[in-house]
């Protein structure tokens, strides 16, 4: 993870953030990947908006469960997790799980939310990390980055700007997660780790056996923590934008 030359920073990388939008693919991505960082920023008074591109409607090994029922369960679980983390609003873009594509339609859906939320900072998947095996994660990250420039331009989908509260996109900072491409931000999340775990466990359909289903996440966060000598850390890669 990283090279000795990579300059590392912690939570101070987010010092100027006031309104944060997180674009993920599935209803439990945010919680498992950056739930600790989000919880700490919410405590500081940052307005946080969570966007899930898919319904998460194939996320089960239970035979016989119907996709619409699973989608409804997962929407409710995302709301519960959002309450635990202090997220102001959760949006779901309604795509089918396992079939997400960085289409023009998805780009426009995300651009609309940049314009409506007036977020100043974006967190999303690193679509350029070659180890990203989940196509939905790649597609969500790609579409989130692709929406950045057009959403700042008045002639792109101008009808979006007529919506109540909407204005041109104000994003000025982008951080990528789920990456091993030399991450440069290591956030010590040890102090809020219980809350991160609780938010993940709100997704009961995904972690039916409770905390032991999260061993993989704890190992991942502990490995990142070793890099900065703390129990648990979450990592991000700064993406320079203008
Ligand atoms: Zn996912």
CSV table of C-alpha atoms and ligand atoms in Angstrom, one decimal:
chain,number,residue,atom,x,y,z
A,1,UNK,CA,0.0,0.0,0.0
A,2,UNK,CA,1.6,3.2,-1.1
A,3,UNK,CA,5.3,3.9,-1.5
A,4,UNK,CA,7.6,5.5,1.0
A,5,UNK,CA,7.7,8.6,-1.3
A,6,UNK,CA,3.9,9.0,-1.3
A,7,UNK,CA,3.1,11.9,1.0
A,8,UNK,CA,0.4,10.7,3.4
A,9,UNK,CA,-2.2,12.7,5.2
A,10,UNK,CA,-5.1,11.8,7.5
A,11,UNK,CA,-8.5,13.3,8.2
A,12,UNK,CA,-7.1,16.7,7.6
A,13,UNK,CA,-7.3,16.0,3.9
A,14,UNK,CA,-11.1,16.6,4.4
A,15,UNK,CA,-10.6,19.8,6.5
A,16,UNK,CA,-12.4,22.1,4.1
A,17,UNK,CA,-15.3,19.7,3.2
A,18,UNK,CA,-18.7,21.1,4.0
A,19,UNK,CA,-21.0,19.1,1.7
A,20,UNK,CA,-20.0,15.6,0.8
A,21,UNK,CA,-21.5,13.2,-1.8
A,22,UNK,CA,-20.5,9.6,-1.9
A,23,UNK,CA,-21.3,7.7,-5.1
A,24,UNK,CA,-21.3,3.9,-4.6
A,25,UNK,CA,-22.7,0.9,-6.4
A,26,UNK,CA,-24.5,-1.1,-3.7
A,27,UNK,CA,-26.4,-0.2,-0.5
A,28,UNK,CA,-23.6,-1.4,1.8
A,29,UNK,CA,-20.5,-0.1,-0.1
A,30,UNK,CA,-20.2,3.2,1.8
A,31,UNK,CA,-20.6,1.6,5.2
A,32,UNK,CA,-18.0,-1.1,4.6
A,33,UNK,CA,-15.4,1.0,2.7
A,34,UNK,CA,-15.6,4.5,4.2
A,35,UNK,CA,-18.2,4.3,7.0
A,36,UNK,CA,-15.7,5.4,9.7
A,37,UNK,CA,-14.5,8.5,7.7
A,38,UNK,CA,-18.1,9.4,6.9
A,39,UNK,CA,-19.1,9.1,10.6
A,40,UNK,CA,-16.3,11.4,11.7
A,41,UNK,CA,-17.1,14.0,9.0
A,42,UNK,CA,-20.8,13.9,10.0
A,43,UNK,CA,-19.8,14.5,13.6
A,44,UNK,CA,-18.0,17.6,12.5
A,45,UNK,CA,-21.2,18.9,10.9
A,46,UNK,CA,-20.5,18.0,7.2
A,47,UNK,CA,-23.7,17.5,5.2
A,48,UNK,CA,-23.5,14.0,3.7
A,49,UNK,CA,-25.4,12.6,0.7
A,50,UNK,CA,-25.1,8.9,-0.2
A,51,UNK,CA,-25.9,7.7,-3.7
A,52,UNK,CA,-26.3,4.0,-4.5
A,53,UNK,CA,-26.5,3.3,-8.2
A,54,UNK,CA,-28.0,-0.1,-7.9
A,55,UNK,CA,-30.8,-1.6,-5.9
A,56,UNK,CA,-28.6,-4.4,-4.7
A,57,UNK,CA,-31.2,-6.8,-5.9
A,58,UNK,CA,-29.0,-9.9,-6.5
A,59,UNK,CA,-27.2,-9.6,-3.2
A,60,UNK,CA,-28.3,-12.9,-1.7
A,61,UNK,CA,-27.5,-16.6,-1.6
A,62,UNK,CA,-31.0,-17.4,-0.4
A,63,UNK,CA,-32.9,-19.3,-3.2
A,64,UNK,CA,-36.6,-18.2,-3.6
A,65,UNK,CA,-36.3,-14.6,-2.5
A,66,UNK,CA,-37.8,-12.3,-5.2
A,67,UNK,CA,-35.7,-9.4,-6.4
A,68,UNK,CA,-38.2,-6.6,-5.7
A,69,UNK,CA,-38.5,-7.8,-2.1
A,70,UNK,CA,-34.8,-7.9,-1.7
A,71,UNK,CA,-34.5,-4.4,-3.2
A,72,UNK,CA,-37.1,-3.1,-0.7
A,73,UNK,CA,-35.2,-4.7,2.2
A,74,UNK,CA,-31.9,-3.2,1.1
A,75,UNK,CA,-33.4,0.3,0.7
A,76,UNK,CA,-34.7,0.1,4.3
A,77,UNK,CA,-31.3,-1.2,5.6
A,78,UNK,CA,-29.5,1.7,3.8
A,79,UNK,CA,-31.8,4.2,5.6
A,80,UNK,CA,-31.1,2.6,9.0
A,81,UNK,CA,-27.3,2.6,8.4
A,82,UNK,CA,-27.5,6.3,7.2
A,83,UNK,CA,-29.2,7.2,10.5
A,84,UNK,CA,-26.4,5.5,12.5
A,85,UNK,CA,-23.7,7.4,10.5
A,86,UNK,CA,-25.4,10.8,10.4
A,87,UNK,CA,-26.0,10.8,6.6
A,88,UNK,CA,-28.5,13.4,5.7
A,89,UNK,CA,-30.0,11.7,2.6
A,90,UNK,CA,-29.7,8.4,0.7
A,91,UNK,CA,-30.5,8.4,-3.0
A,92,UNK,CA,-31.0,5.2,-5.0
A,93,UNK,CA,-30.7,5.4,-8.8
A,94,UNK,CA,-32.7,2.2,-9.4
A,95,UNK,CA,-30.3,0.2,-11.6
A,96,UNK,CA,-30.2,-3.6,-11.4
A,97,UNK,CA,-27.4,-5.1,-9.4
A,98,UNK,CA,-24.7,-6.9,-11.4
A,99,UNK,CA,-25.6,-4.9,-14.6
A,100,UNK,CA,-24.4,-1.4,-14.0
A,101,UNK,CA,-22.9,0.4,-17.0
A,102,UNK,CA,-21.3,3.9,-17.1
A,103,UNK,CA,-23.9,5.0,-19.6
A,104,UNK,CA,-25.0,8.5,-20.6
A,105,UNK,CA,-28.1,8.0,-18.6
A,106,UNK,CA,-26.2,7.1,-15.4
A,107,UNK,CA,-23.9,10.1,-16.0
A,108,UNK,CA,-26.9,12.4,-16.2
A,109,UNK,CA,-28.5,10.9,-13.0
A,110,UNK,CA,-25.4,11.5,-11.1
A,111,UNK,CA,-24.8,15.0,-12.6
A,112,UNK,CA,-28.4,15.9,-11.4
A,113,UNK,CA,-27.4,15.0,-7.8
A,114,UNK,CA,-24.2,17.0,-8.0
A,115,UNK,CA,-26.4,19.9,-9.0
A,116,UNK,CA,-29.1,19.3,-6.5
A,117,UNK,CA,-26.9,18.6,-3.4
A,118,UNK,CA,-24.4,21.4,-4.2
A,119,UNK,CA,-21.7,19.1,-2.8
A,120,UNK,CA,-18.2,20.4,-2.7
A,121,UNK,CA,-16.5,17.0,-2.4
A,122,UNK,CA,-16.9,13.6,-4.0
A,123,UNK,CA,-15.9,10.2,-2.8
A,124,UNK,CA,-16.3,7.3,-5.2
A,125,UNK,CA,-14.7,4.0,-6.4
A,126,UNK,CA,-11.4,4.1,-8.2
A,127,UNK,CA,-12.4,2.9,-11.7
A,128,UNK,CA,-8.7,2.8,-12.8
A,129,UNK,CA,-7.5,0.3,-10.2
A,130,UNK,CA,-6.9,-2.8,-12.2
A,131,UNK,CA,-7.7,-5.0,-9.2
A,132,UNK,CA,-11.3,-3.8,-9.2
A,133,UNK,CA,-13.1,-7.0,-10.1
A,134,UNK,CA,-16.7,-5.9,-9.5
A,135,UNK,CA,-18.0,-4.4,-12.7
A,136,UNK,CA,-20.6,-2.3,-10.8
A,137,UNK,CA,-17.9,-0.7,-8.7
A,138,UNK,CA,-15.9,0.2,-11.8
A,139,UNK,CA,-19.0,1.6,-13.5
A,140,UNK,CA,-20.2,3.6,-10.5
A,141,UNK,CA,-16.7,5.2,-10.2
A,142,UNK,CA,-16.4,5.9,-13.9
A,143,UNK,CA,-19.9,7.4,-14.2
A,144,UNK,CA,-19.3,9.6,-11.1
A,145,UNK,CA,-16.1,11.0,-12.6
A,146,UNK,CA,-17.6,11.4,-16.0
A,147,UNK,CA,-20.5,13.4,-14.5
A,148,UNK,CA,-18.0,15.9,-13.0
A,149,UNK,CA,-17.2,18.2,-16.0
A,150,UNK,CA,-20.6,18.3,-17.8
A,151,UNK,CA,-22.5,19.0,-14.6
A,152,UNK,CA,-20.5,22.3,-14.3
A,153,UNK,CA,-21.7,23.4,-17.8
A,154,UNK,CA,-25.0,25.2,-18.2
A,155,UNK,CA,-25.9,23.8,-21.6
A,156,UNK,CA,-25.6,20.2,-20.3
A,157,UNK,CA,-29.1,18.8,-19.5
A,158,UNK,CA,-30.3,22.4,-18.7
A,159,UNK,CA,-33.7,21.1,-17.5
A,160,UNK,CA,-31.9,19.8,-14.3
A,161,UNK,CA,-31.1,23.4,-13.4
A,162,UNK,CA,-34.7,24.3,-13.3
A,163,UNK,CA,-35.3,22.0,-10.3
A,164,UNK,CA,-35.8,23.6,-6.9
A,165,UNK,CA,-32.4,24.2,-5.3
A,166,UNK,CA,-30.4,23.1,-8.2
A,167,UNK,CA,-27.4,25.0,-9.6
A,168,UNK,CA,-24.2,24.2,-11.5
A,169,UNK,CA,-22.1,21.5,-9.8
A,170,UNK,CA,-19.7,22.9,-7.2
A,171,UNK,CA,-17.5,19.9,-6.7
A,172,UNK,CA,-13.8,20.9,-6.2
A,173,UNK,CA,-12.3,17.8,-4.5
A,174,UNK,CA,-12.4,14.1,-5.5
A,175,UNK,CA,-11.2,11.2,-3.4
A,176,UNK,CA,-11.2,7.6,-4.7
A,177,UNK,CA,-11.7,4.6,-2.5
A,178,UNK,CA,-11.4,0.8,-3.0
A,179,UNK,CA,-8.0,1.3,-4.5
A,180,UNK,CA,-4.5,0.0,-4.2
A,181,UNK,CA,-3.1,2.6,-6.6
A,182,UNK,CA,-0.9,4.3,-4.1
A,183,UNK,CA,-3.5,5.7,-1.8
A,184,UNK,CA,-2.3,8.9,-0.1
A,185,UNK,CA,-5.0,9.5,2.5
A,186,UNK,CA,-5.0,7.2,5.6
A,187,UNK,CA,-7.8,8.1,8.0
A,188,UNK,CA,-7.5,6.7,11.6
A,189,UNK,CA,-11.1,5.4,12.2
A,190,UNK,CA,-10.4,3.5,15.4
A,191,UNK,CA,-12.4,5.9,17.6
A,192,UNK,CA,-15.6,5.3,15.5
A,193,UNK,CA,-15.0,1.7,14.6
A,194,UNK,CA,-17.9,0.3,16.7
A,195,UNK,CA,-20.2,2.7,14.8
A,196,UNK,CA,-18.8,1.6,11.5
A,197,UNK,CA,-19.5,-2.0,12.4
A,198,UNK,CA,-23.0,-1.2,13.6
A,199,UNK,CA,-23.8,0.6,10.3
A,200,UNK,CA,-22.5,-2.4,8.4
A,201,UNK,CA,-24.6,-4.7,10.5
A,202,UNK,CA,-27.7,-2.7,9.7
A,203,UNK,CA,-27.4,-4.5,6.4
A,204,UNK,CA,-28.7,-7.7,7.9
A,205,UNK,CA,-29.5,-9.2,4.5
A,206,UNK,CA,-25.8,-9.1,3.7
A,207,UNK,CA,-24.4,-10.1,7.1
A,208,UNK,CA,-26.9,-12.5,8.5
A,209,UNK,CA,-24.5,-14.0,11.0
A,210,UNK,CA,-23.6,-10.6,12.5
A,211,UNK,CA,-20.0,-9.5,13.2
A,212,UNK,CA,-18.3,-12.6,12.1
A,213,UNK,CA,-19.4,-11.8,8.5
A,214,UNK,CA,-17.3,-8.7,8.8
A,215,UNK,CA,-13.9,-10.4,9.5
A,216,UNK,CA,-12.7,-9.5,5.9
A,217,UNK,CA,-13.5,-5.9,6.5
A,218,UNK,CA,-11.7,-5.8,9.9
A,219,UNK,CA,-8.7,-7.4,8.3
A,220,UNK,CA,-8.7,-4.9,5.5
A,221,UNK,CA,-9.0,-1.9,7.8
A,222,UNK,CA,-6.4,-3.4,10.2
A,223,UNK,CA,-3.9,-3.8,7.4
A,224,UNK,CA,-4.4,-0.2,6.4
A,225,UNK,CA,-4.1,0.7,10.1
A,226,UNK,CA,-0.7,-1.0,10.3
A,227,UNK,CA,0.6,1.5,7.7
A,228,UNK,CA,0.1,4.4,10.1
A,229,UNK,CA,0.4,2.4,13.4
A,230,UNK,CA,-3.3,2.6,14.5
A,231,UNK,CA,-5.8,-0.2,15.0
A,232,UNK,CA,-8.0,0.6,12.0
A,233,UNK,CA,-7.7,2.9,9.0
A,234,UNK,CA,-9.6,3.7,5.8
A,235,UNK,CA,-7.6,4.7,2.7
A,236,UNK,CA,-8.3,7.1,-0.3
A,237,UNK,CA,-6.5,8.3,-3.3
A,238,UNK,CA,-6.6,12.0,-4.0
A,239,UNK,CA,-7.6,12.8,-7.6
A,240,UNK,CA,-6.5,16.3,-8.7
A,241,UNK,CA,-9.3,18.1,-10.4
A,242,UNK,CA,-10.0,21.7,-11.4
B,1,LIG,ZN1,-20.5,-3.2,-3.8
